[in-house]
Amino acid sequence: MSQRLGFGTVLCGSMLLLAVAFATGAISGAYAISLSQLWNVLASVGQGSAGNPSPEHLVFLNIRLPRLILGMAAGAGLGMAGTLMQGLFRNPLADPGLIGISSGAALAAGITIVLGAWFWPVLPRTLGSWTLVAMAFGGGFIVTLLIYGLSRSEGGTRMALMLLAGIAINALASAGLGLLSVMATDEQLRSLQFWLLGSLGGARWSAVLLVCAAVFLSCWAAASLASPLNAIALGEAQAALLGVDVERTKRRAVVITAVAVGAITATTGIIGFIGLIAPHWVRMLAGPDHRVVLPASALVGAVLVLAADTVARTVIAPAELPLGVLTAFIGVPVFLLMLRHFRGRI
């Protein structure tokens, strides 16, 4: 694409799409809400209205609003994390899954669901409903640290080693999940499969606040990496000559990605391909400058998750499709097109 869009154009366009996706998600679902009803609900909230709330008031505030906010936060975090990984690997085909966050979280969640009653029965009494979230977040973070440690060589971090370690650990986690699926009871298997396929259906305000805090802090920290990532795009040696602390940038990017994606995966399950396609679309429109790509990818990721979740809630209503299935249906064809486009550079 020869003509690049400016930062303001991309940002305003992304925010407009996000507003449309939010409004569409707010009015769509098993219980439909009209735009006028939505406006009345929002107006009553702004006025602090009490009394007998209407059905649409209850549905929107208690069910749909936390789901929409969780979807926006999850999409923003995944889009931002995908940008960081693509910048580090200097490859538009990279995504956060390469450093094992999702697979580690999935394996820890699977162990908790299937074997938790044997290994740590005290945890549910201590953490309650947060047990699965805490174990999944811890599993993703530990696996990420393991992959990062394996990629260290001669005082530096080699991205090729990180890629190979990530592939090996992801394969091991998949094998572990396969074994757990064989060992699980029917009820455990349904819980495991639903979690692995991703969903925003379990959105609750406590989880929403957790993910929003993790994503906000991660995006704030990632903003300082925009210029270093621009320099790293020229090559690590050139970036070092420009005064960039390459190793510090790598460490910060990995930790930021682990925190954001770990919190998201622990509360929503695995939502694939958002971190892959959102930064790619932004680069096609606005170019490779990370000062533009980072914030715009967060907005585009939020749009994609909200749009996919709206389809998941409505296409077979009142039943619901797993969110991860829809993002895979979108992401896999896009990924194959990207492979075709970039095959000369791989």
Short mmCIF file of N, CA and C in Angstrom, two decimals, residues 7-107:
data_model
loop_
_atom_site.label_atom_id
_atom_site.label_comp_id
_atom_site.label_asym_id
_atom_site.label_seq_id
_atom_site.Cartn_x
_atom_site.Cartn_y
_atom_site.Cartn_z
N PHE A 7 -1.49 9.22 11.68
CA PHE A 7 -1.80 8.72 13.01
C PHE A 7 -3.20 9.14 13.45
N GLY A 8 -3.55 10.40 13.23
CA GLY A 8 -4.87 10.88 13.63
C GLY A 8 -5.98 10.16 12.91
N THR A 9 -5.80 9.92 11.61
CA THR A 9 -6.82 9.23 10.82
C THR A 9 -7.02 7.81 11.31
N VAL A 10 -5.91 7.09 11.53
CA VAL A 10 -6.01 5.71 12.01
C VAL A 10 -6.63 5.66 13.39
N LEU A 11 -6.22 6.57 14.27
CA LEU A 11 -6.75 6.57 15.64
C LEU A 11 -8.24 6.88 15.66
N CYS A 12 -8.64 7.91 14.92
CA CYS A 12 -10.06 8.28 14.89
C CYS A 12 -10.90 7.19 14.25
N GLY A 13 -10.40 6.60 13.16
CA GLY A 13 -11.12 5.52 12.51
C GLY A 13 -11.28 4.32 13.42
N SER A 14 -10.22 3.98 14.16
CA SER A 14 -10.28 2.84 15.08
C SER A 14 -11.26 3.11 16.22
N MET A 15 -11.26 4.33 16.73
CA MET A 15 -12.18 4.67 17.81
C MET A 15 -13.62 4.66 17.33
N LEU A 16 -13.86 5.10 16.10
CA LEU A 16 -15.21 5.06 15.54
C LEU A 16 -15.68 3.62 15.38
N LEU A 17 -14.82 2.75 14.86
CA LEU A 17 -15.16 1.34 14.73
C LEU A 17 -15.44 0.71 16.10
N LEU A 18 -14.65 1.11 17.09
CA LEU A 18 -14.85 0.57 18.44
C LEU A 18 -16.20 1.01 18.99
N ALA A 19 -16.58 2.26 18.77
CA ALA A 19 -17.89 2.73 19.24
C ALA A 19 -19.02 1.97 18.55
N VAL A 20 -18.87 1.72 17.26
CA VAL A 20 -19.90 0.96 16.53
C VAL A 20 -19.98 -0.47 17.05
N ALA A 21 -18.80 -1.09 17.26
CA ALA A 21 -18.78 -2.46 17.77
C ALA A 21 -19.39 -2.54 19.16
N PHE A 22 -19.10 -1.54 20.00
CA PHE A 22 -19.65 -1.52 21.36
C PHE A 22 -21.17 -1.39 21.31
N ALA A 23 -21.67 -0.45 20.50
CA ALA A 23 -23.12 -0.25 20.42
C ALA A 23 -23.82 -1.48 19.85
N THR A 24 -23.21 -2.09 18.83
CA THR A 24 -23.81 -3.29 18.24
C THR A 24 -23.85 -4.43 19.26
N GLY A 25 -22.76 -4.59 20.00
CA GLY A 25 -22.73 -5.62 21.02
C GLY A 25 -23.71 -5.35 22.15
N ALA A 26 -23.93 -4.08 22.47
CA ALA A 26 -24.83 -3.73 23.56
C ALA A 26 -26.28 -4.04 23.24
N ILE A 27 -26.68 -3.91 21.99
CA ILE A 27 -28.09 -4.12 21.63
C ILE A 27 -28.38 -5.52 21.12
N SER A 28 -27.33 -6.31 20.87
CA SER A 28 -27.51 -7.64 20.28
C SER A 28 -27.41 -8.72 21.33
N GLY A 29 -28.11 -9.82 21.10
CA GLY A 29 -28.05 -10.95 22.00
C GLY A 29 -29.38 -11.65 22.10
N ALA A 30 -29.46 -12.63 23.00
CA ALA A 30 -30.71 -13.37 23.16
C ALA A 30 -31.85 -12.45 23.57
N TYR A 31 -31.52 -11.41 24.38
CA TYR A 31 -32.51 -10.39 24.74
C TYR A 31 -32.11 -9.11 24.01
N ALA A 32 -32.85 -8.78 22.95
CA ALA A 32 -32.50 -7.62 22.14
C ALA A 32 -32.87 -6.33 22.86
N ILE A 33 -32.01 -5.33 22.69
CA ILE A 33 -32.24 -4.00 23.25
C ILE A 33 -32.15 -3.00 22.11
N SER A 34 -33.16 -2.16 21.97
CA SER A 34 -33.13 -1.17 20.90
C SER A 34 -32.19 -0.03 21.27
N LEU A 35 -31.83 0.76 20.27
CA LEU A 35 -30.94 1.90 20.52
C LEU A 35 -31.59 2.91 21.46
N SER A 36 -32.90 3.12 21.30
CA SER A 36 -33.58 4.06 22.20
C SER A 36 -33.58 3.54 23.63
N GLN A 37 -33.81 2.24 23.81
CA GLN A 37 -33.76 1.66 25.14
C GLN A 37 -32.36 1.75 25.74
N LEU A 38 -31.34 1.52 24.90
CA LEU A 38 -29.96 1.64 25.36
C LEU A 38 -29.67 3.06 25.82
N TRP A 39 -30.14 4.02 25.06
CA TRP A 39 -29.93 5.42 25.43
C TRP A 39 -30.62 5.74 26.76
N ASN A 40 -31.83 5.22 26.94
CA ASN A 40 -32.54 5.46 28.20
C ASN A 40 -31.81 4.83 29.39
N VAL A 41 -31.25 3.64 29.17
CA VAL A 41 -30.49 2.98 30.25
C VAL A 41 -29.27 3.80 30.61
N LEU A 42 -28.52 4.26 29.59
CA LEU A 42 -27.33 5.06 29.86
C LEU A 42 -27.69 6.38 30.53
N ALA A 43 -28.80 6.98 30.11
CA ALA A 43 -29.22 8.24 30.72
C ALA A 43 -29.62 8.04 32.18
N SER A 44 -30.29 6.93 32.46
CA SER A 44 -30.69 6.66 33.84
C SER A 44 -29.49 6.41 34.74
N VAL A 45 -28.45 5.79 34.17
CA VAL A 45 -27.22 5.58 34.95
C VAL A 45 -26.56 6.92 35.25
N GLY A 46 -26.53 7.79 34.26
CA GLY A 46 -25.91 9.09 34.45
C GLY A 46 -26.64 9.95 35.46
N GLN A 47 -27.96 9.74 35.56
CA GLN A 47 -28.76 10.51 36.50
C GLN A 47 -28.87 9.84 37.86
N GLY A 48 -28.26 8.65 37.98
CA GLY A 48 -28.34 7.92 39.25
C GLY A 48 -29.73 7.44 39.58
N SER A 49 -30.49 7.08 38.56
CA SER A 49 -31.88 6.67 38.77
C SER A 49 -31.95 5.34 39.51
N ALA A 50 -32.87 5.25 40.45
CA ALA A 50 -33.08 4.02 41.20
C ALA A 50 -34.51 3.55 40.97
N GLY A 51 -35.08 2.82 41.94
CA GLY A 51 -36.44 2.35 41.80
C GLY A 51 -36.48 0.98 41.19
N ASN A 52 -37.55 0.71 40.42
CA ASN A 52 -37.70 -0.58 39.76
C ASN A 52 -37.03 -0.54 38.39
N PRO A 53 -35.87 -1.18 38.22
CA PRO A 53 -35.19 -1.13 36.93
C PRO A 53 -35.92 -1.97 35.90
N SER A 54 -35.83 -1.54 34.65
CA SER A 54 -36.46 -2.26 33.56
C SER A 54 -35.64 -3.50 33.21
N PRO A 55 -36.22 -4.46 32.47
CA PRO A 55 -35.46 -5.65 32.08
C PRO A 55 -34.20 -5.31 31.28
N GLU A 56 -34.33 -4.35 30.35
CA GLU A 56 -33.14 -3.98 29.57
C GLU A 56 -32.08 -3.33 30.44
N HIS A 57 -32.50 -2.62 31.46
CA HIS A 57 -31.56 -2.03 32.42
C HIS A 57 -30.77 -3.12 33.13
N LEU A 58 -31.47 -4.16 33.60
CA LEU A 58 -30.81 -5.26 34.30
C LEU A 58 -29.90 -6.05 33.37
N VAL A 59 -30.38 -6.33 32.16
CA VAL A 59 -29.60 -7.12 31.20
C VAL A 59 -28.32 -6.38 30.81
N PHE A 60 -28.45 -5.09 30.53
CA PHE A 60 -27.28 -4.34 30.06
C PHE A 60 -26.25 -4.15 31.17
N LEU A 61 -26.69 -3.70 32.34
CA LEU A 61 -25.73 -3.36 33.39
C LEU A 61 -25.13 -4.58 34.06
N ASN A 62 -25.91 -5.64 34.22
CA ASN A 62 -25.44 -6.79 34.98
C ASN A 62 -24.82 -7.88 34.12
N ILE A 63 -25.21 -7.96 32.86
CA ILE A 63 -24.72 -9.05 32.01
C ILE A 63 -23.89 -8.52 30.84
N ARG A 64 -24.47 -7.57 30.10
CA ARG A 64 -23.83 -7.19 28.84
C ARG A 64 -22.68 -6.21 29.03
N LEU A 65 -22.83 -5.24 29.93
CA LEU A 65 -21.78 -4.23 30.09
C LEU A 65 -20.46 -4.83 30.58
N PRO A 66 -20.44 -5.67 31.63
CA PRO A 66 -19.16 -6.26 32.03
C PRO A 66 -18.55 -7.11 30.93
N ARG A 67 -19.38 -7.76 30.15
CA ARG A 67 -18.88 -8.58 29.03
C ARG A 67 -18.24 -7.70 27.97
N LEU A 68 -18.87 -6.58 27.65
CA LEU A 68 -18.32 -5.68 26.64
C LEU A 68 -17.01 -5.06 27.11
N ILE A 69 -16.95 -4.65 28.36
CA ILE A 69 -15.72 -4.04 28.87
C ILE A 69 -14.60 -5.08 28.91
N LEU A 70 -14.93 -6.30 29.33
CA LEU A 70 -13.92 -7.36 29.34
C LEU A 70 -13.43 -7.65 27.92
N GLY A 71 -14.35 -7.66 26.95
CA GLY A 71 -13.95 -7.89 25.56
C GLY A 71 -13.03 -6.80 25.03
N MET A 72 -13.35 -5.54 25.36
CA MET A 72 -12.48 -4.44 24.93
C MET A 72 -11.10 -4.55 25.55
N ALA A 73 -11.05 -4.84 26.85
CA ALA A 73 -9.76 -4.95 27.52
C ALA A 73 -8.96 -6.12 26.98
N ALA A 74 -9.62 -7.26 26.77
CA ALA A 74 -8.93 -8.43 26.24
C ALA A 74 -8.39 -8.17 24.84
N GLY A 75 -9.20 -7.59 23.98
CA GLY A 75 -8.74 -7.30 22.62
C GLY A 75 -7.61 -6.30 22.60
N ALA A 76 -7.71 -5.28 23.44
CA ALA A 76 -6.64 -4.28 23.50
C ALA A 76 -5.34 -4.90 23.98
N GLY A 77 -5.41 -5.73 25.01
CA GLY A 77 -4.20 -6.37 25.51
C GLY A 77 -3.58 -7.31 24.50
N LEU A 78 -4.40 -8.09 23.81
CA LEU A 78 -3.88 -9.02 22.81
C LEU A 78 -3.28 -8.30 21.62
N GLY A 79 -3.93 -7.22 21.18
CA GLY A 79 -3.38 -6.44 20.06
C GLY A 79 -2.06 -5.80 20.42
N MET A 80 -1.97 -5.23 21.62
CA MET A 80 -0.73 -4.62 22.08
C MET A 80 0.38 -5.66 22.21
N ALA A 81 0.05 -6.82 22.81
CA ALA A 81 1.05 -7.86 23.01
C ALA A 81 1.54 -8.41 21.67
N GLY A 82 0.63 -8.56 20.72
CA GLY A 82 1.05 -9.02 19.39
C GLY A 82 2.02 -8.05 18.73
N THR A 83 1.78 -6.76 18.91
CA THR A 83 2.70 -5.76 18.36
C THR A 83 4.08 -5.88 18.98
N LEU A 84 4.14 -6.06 20.30
CA LEU A 84 5.43 -6.21 20.98
C LEU A 84 6.18 -7.43 20.46
N MET A 85 5.49 -8.56 20.32
CA MET A 85 6.16 -9.77 19.86
C MET A 85 6.62 -9.65 18.42
N GLN A 86 5.82 -9.05 17.58
CA GLN A 86 6.23 -8.88 16.19
C GLN A 86 7.40 -7.91 16.08
N GLY A 87 7.42 -6.90 16.96
CA GLY A 87 8.55 -5.99 16.97
C GLY A 87 9.82 -6.65 17.46
N LEU A 88 9.71 -7.49 18.49
CA LEU A 88 10.89 -8.18 19.01
C LEU A 88 11.44 -9.18 18.01
N PHE A 89 10.56 -9.99 17.42
CA PHE A 89 11.01 -11.01 16.48
C PHE A 89 11.27 -10.44 15.09
N ARG A 90 10.87 -9.17 14.90
CA ARG A 90 11.00 -8.54 13.58
C ARG A 90 10.35 -9.40 12.49
N ASN A 91 9.16 -9.88 12.83
CA ASN A 91 8.45 -10.77 11.92
C ASN A 91 6.95 -10.55 12.11
N PRO A 92 6.22 -10.21 11.05
CA PRO A 92 4.78 -9.94 11.18
C PRO A 92 3.95 -11.20 11.43
N LEU A 93 4.59 -12.38 11.43
CA LEU A 93 3.88 -13.62 11.67
C LEU A 93 3.98 -14.07 13.13
N ALA A 94 4.63 -13.27 13.97
CA ALA A 94 4.78 -13.62 15.38
C ALA A 94 3.52 -13.22 16.15
N ASP A 95 3.27 -13.93 17.24
CA ASP A 95 2.16 -13.57 18.12
C ASP A 95 2.51 -13.98 19.55
N PRO A 96 1.72 -13.55 20.56
CA PRO A 96 2.09 -13.83 21.95
C PRO A 96 2.20 -15.31 22.29
N GLY A 97 1.53 -16.17 21.52
CA GLY A 97 1.60 -17.59 21.80
C GLY A 97 2.99 -18.18 21.64
N LEU A 98 3.87 -17.46 20.94
CA LEU A 98 5.22 -17.97 20.71
C LEU A 98 6.02 -18.11 22.00
N ILE A 99 5.70 -17.31 23.02
CA ILE A 99 6.48 -17.39 24.25
C ILE A 99 5.73 -18.17 25.34
N GLY A 100 4.73 -18.94 24.94
CA GLY A 100 4.15 -19.94 25.81
C GLY A 100 3.14 -19.48 26.83
N ILE A 101 2.68 -18.24 26.75
CA ILE A 101 1.76 -17.76 27.78
C ILE A 101 0.44 -18.53 27.74
N SER A 102 -0.15 -18.61 26.56
CA SER A 102 -1.46 -19.27 26.45
C SER A 102 -1.37 -20.76 26.75
N SER A 103 -0.32 -21.42 26.23
CA SER A 103 -0.20 -22.86 26.47
C SER A 103 0.08 -23.15 27.94
N GLY A 104 0.92 -22.32 28.58
CA GLY A 104 1.18 -22.50 30.00
C GLY A 104 -0.06 -22.30 30.84
N ALA A 105 -0.84 -21.26 30.51
CA ALA A 105 -2.08 -21.01 31.23
C ALA A 105 -3.07 -22.15 31.01
N ALA A 106 -3.14 -22.65 29.77
CA ALA A 106 -4.06 -23.74 29.47
C ALA A 106 -3.69 -25.00 30.24
N LEU A 107 -2.40 -25.32 30.28
CA LEU A 107 -1.97 -26.52 30.99
C LEU A 107 -2.25 -26.40 32.48
#
